[in-house]
């Protein structure tokens, strides 16, 4: 996913997708395992939320900030952004736009900024400023090291021709009902020397019925297309079975509604097979939702709400994060999108997860893994925001796979035990095999086990295998293992043995790297550096954890 611009209000993360080997135009959901066509899921208002994990709380770990404390840090950063820009050596025409702030237990703050140049958004200009408790500057992590400067901000091309060219790009991508919005001037700094450019958003419908929001970046002087990306990516899945669960509901004068007050007011809506709009908020007379079968529209709503609940609780208890944006506000789930829609996606513009009902409208894509993967794309969008292309795109996808697995393990649902398999419940291959394997990604026939110079040239859902493999090795180590009844056998690039540090520590390292060291342009080399920095912050430069992070990256040929 490309960099979020300072003035861009809508950004759509991808879902858990991958190009299908059988249907080249369809991407399929990576993490649809467990989940739950609830059988009579009783809701009791709001289930108790776990407190932050206390088993490991090093000084470099993120502090659990209250909403008001976080707002205060953001306010302070906004007040000081001019001085900060000067302090880190930005030019006179460059200004900072505060986007996020993380505070560690030792008082270190990591403030994430976007950049403008002469009033124009700089795409790929994001950076993170690391400041000690004392106020001393500890360092800056930048998406680009290039000097952001252009000769002129006067564009030579008329907007009308740029829009027409963008619609042509959408047509080549087989977008129906393509409609180009008014192009806006930007500075494109995500690759190479920064240039003046236009960004045009073309809306429409993708081939499989998924909404389309294609962003096209065009050189403002020559008209050359520099980059394009799809805000909404496709995903696929089948049935999910979580059994009888408890989800948050809200009592009203006439009964109950599927609103989780304890989790930022997360709400779940029924689209009733529409392809746009907010849908209708689920309501019920007796607070007993669904029947565990697709015959009840409520069943998919319960599964979606349950998955969102588990994901919220995971991020709060494990990482101290309150909601996708860290601001305590709940998202929205929409189920029953379209007809026979084999997809699920996260969309920043509505701050929502959207789920189709699968083949024959009988298998809604509302499993635990889907919800966790989708919501994690929202977290990535709010933090590292890695470009959805090349190596950074692979890291974006892997991040959602990693935390989808983490949520599944954390949930301890007896109907879907935690594992390092992706899509093990959906039988997308028709022979009972999973969609992806984190211990040896190449077992799916397409994913990469190891980094090579061409890793950035393959589809991001295949290059994600490198990071998924790294995470498995860091968590569990190489060789044969049996975990929760599943057999694994993870190899290494050079045949050396790798010893894991445990999944709990691996999750904390990846989360810290995502939120404080990854940027829109992070590639595998930079991800190695970022996770080593995270391990150093959490456990020390001479720690076993630091050394094993380095060993796990070496094992997937990232040095």
PDB file of N, CA and C in Angstrom, residues 38 58 90 94 110 134 227 239 254 271 326 348 358 401 416-417 457 467 496 500-501 550 553:
ATOM      1  N   UNK A  38     -21.728 -19.010  14.636  1.00  0.00           N
ATOM      2  CA  UNK A  38     -22.141 -19.186  16.024  1.00  0.00           C
ATOM      3  C   UNK A  38     -23.424 -19.975  16.163  1.00  0.00           C
ATOM      4  N   UNK A  58       9.567  -5.049  29.349  1.00  0.00           N
ATOM      5  CA  UNK A  58      10.845  -4.343  29.414  1.00  0.00           C
ATOM      6  C   UNK A  58      10.646  -2.842  29.243  1.00  0.00           C
ATOM      7  N   UNK A  90      14.998  19.667   8.087  1.00  0.00           N
ATOM      8  CA  UNK A  90      14.160  19.807   6.906  1.00  0.00           C
ATOM      9  C   UNK A  90      14.329  21.185   6.286  1.00  0.00           C
ATOM     10  N   UNK A  94       9.510  22.689   3.732  1.00  0.00           N
ATOM     11  CA  UNK A  94       8.959  21.430   4.253  1.00  0.00           C
ATOM     12  C   UNK A  94       8.305  21.642   5.614  1.00  0.00           C
ATOM     13  N   UNK A 110       8.130   7.974  20.117  1.00  0.00           N
ATOM     14  CA  UNK A 110       8.344   7.758  18.691  1.00  0.00           C
ATOM     15  C   UNK A 110       7.186   8.445  17.979  1.00  0.00           C
ATOM     16  N   UNK A 134      14.542  12.630  28.214  1.00  0.00           N
ATOM     17  CA  UNK A 134      15.187  13.920  28.499  1.00  0.00           C
ATOM     18  C   UNK A 134      14.888  14.982  27.449  1.00  0.00           C
ATOM     19  N   UNK A 227       3.435   5.287 -10.979  1.00  0.00           N
ATOM     20  CA  UNK A 227       3.036   4.261 -10.012  1.00  0.00           C
ATOM     21  C   UNK A 227       1.517   4.174 -10.013  1.00  0.00           C
ATOM     22  N   UNK A 239     -16.145 -21.618   4.988  1.00  0.00           N
ATOM     23  CA  UNK A 239     -16.861 -21.690   6.251  1.00  0.00           C
ATOM     24  C   UNK A 239     -15.970 -21.426   7.453  1.00  0.00           C
ATOM     25  N   UNK A 254     -36.115  -0.796  22.700  1.00  0.00           N
ATOM     26  CA  UNK A 254     -36.908  -1.804  21.998  1.00  0.00           C
ATOM     27  C   UNK A 254     -36.272  -3.190  21.986  1.00  0.00           C
ATOM     28  N   UNK A 271     -25.613  -5.641   5.281  1.00  0.00           N
ATOM     29  CA  UNK A 271     -25.765  -4.967   3.990  1.00  0.00           C
ATOM     30  C   UNK A 271     -26.900  -5.574   3.153  1.00  0.00           C
ATOM     31  N   UNK A 326      -5.515   3.441  17.787  1.00  0.00           N
ATOM     32  CA  UNK A 326      -4.945   3.731  19.092  1.00  0.00           C
ATOM     33  C   UNK A 326      -5.677   4.826  19.835  1.00  0.00           C
ATOM     34  N   UNK A 348     -10.382   2.014   4.783  1.00  0.00           N
ATOM     35  CA  UNK A 348     -10.177   3.154   5.670  1.00  0.00           C
ATOM     36  C   UNK A 348     -11.259   4.220   5.514  1.00  0.00           C
ATOM     37  N   UNK A 358     -19.546 -15.702   0.225  1.00  0.00           N
ATOM     38  CA  UNK A 358     -18.943 -16.856  -0.414  1.00  0.00           C
ATOM     39  C   UNK A 358     -19.830 -17.481  -1.478  1.00  0.00           C
ATOM     40  N   UNK A 401      -0.848 -11.460   8.245  1.00  0.00           N
ATOM     41  CA  UNK A 401      -0.789 -12.897   8.511  1.00  0.00           C
ATOM     42  C   UNK A 401      -0.231 -13.173   9.905  1.00  0.00           C
ATOM     43  N   UNK A 416     -11.133 -23.781  16.862  1.00  0.00           N
ATOM     44  CA  UNK A 416     -10.088 -23.327  15.934  1.00  0.00           C
ATOM     45  C   UNK A 416      -8.841 -23.004  16.732  1.00  0.00           C
ATOM     46  N   UNK A 417      -8.060 -24.023  17.053  1.00  0.00           N
ATOM     47  CA  UNK A 417      -6.862 -23.826  17.857  1.00  0.00           C
ATOM     48  C   UNK A 417      -5.829 -23.045  17.050  1.00  0.00           C
ATOM     49  N   UNK A 457       9.730  -8.361  -7.198  1.00  0.00           N
ATOM     50  CA  UNK A 457       9.071  -8.417  -8.500  1.00  0.00           C
ATOM     51  C   UNK A 457       7.920  -9.414  -8.554  1.00  0.00           C
ATOM     52  N   UNK A 467       8.736 -12.971   5.182  1.00  0.00           N
ATOM     53  CA  UNK A 467       8.509 -12.468   6.543  1.00  0.00           C
ATOM     54  C   UNK A 467       7.729 -13.479   7.380  1.00  0.00           C
ATOM     55  N   UNK A 496      21.550 -24.171   8.507  1.00  0.00           N
ATOM     56  CA  UNK A 496      21.911 -24.042   9.915  1.00  0.00           C
ATOM     57  C   UNK A 496      20.668 -24.137  10.798  1.00  0.00           C
ATOM     58  N   UNK A 500      14.216 -20.720  18.383  1.00  0.00           N
ATOM     59  CA  UNK A 500      13.230 -19.665  18.549  1.00  0.00           C
ATOM     60  C   UNK A 500      13.265 -19.026  19.925  1.00  0.00           C
ATOM     61  N   UNK A 501      12.607 -17.886  20.053  1.00  0.00           N
ATOM     62  CA  UNK A 501      12.521 -17.171  21.333  1.00  0.00           C
ATOM     63  C   UNK A 501      11.117 -17.239  21.915  1.00  0.00           C
ATOM     64  N   UNK A 550      18.617 -11.650  14.447  1.00  0.00           N
ATOM     65  CA  UNK A 550      19.609 -11.638  13.362  1.00  0.00           C
ATOM     66  C   UNK A 550      19.729 -13.019  12.723  1.00  0.00           C
ATOM     67  N   UNK A 553      16.670 -13.834  10.452  1.00  0.00           N
ATOM     68  CA  UNK A 553      16.749 -13.138   9.161  1.00  0.00           C
ATOM     69  C   UNK A 553      17.790 -13.793   8.259  1.00  0.00           C
TER      70      UNK A 553
END
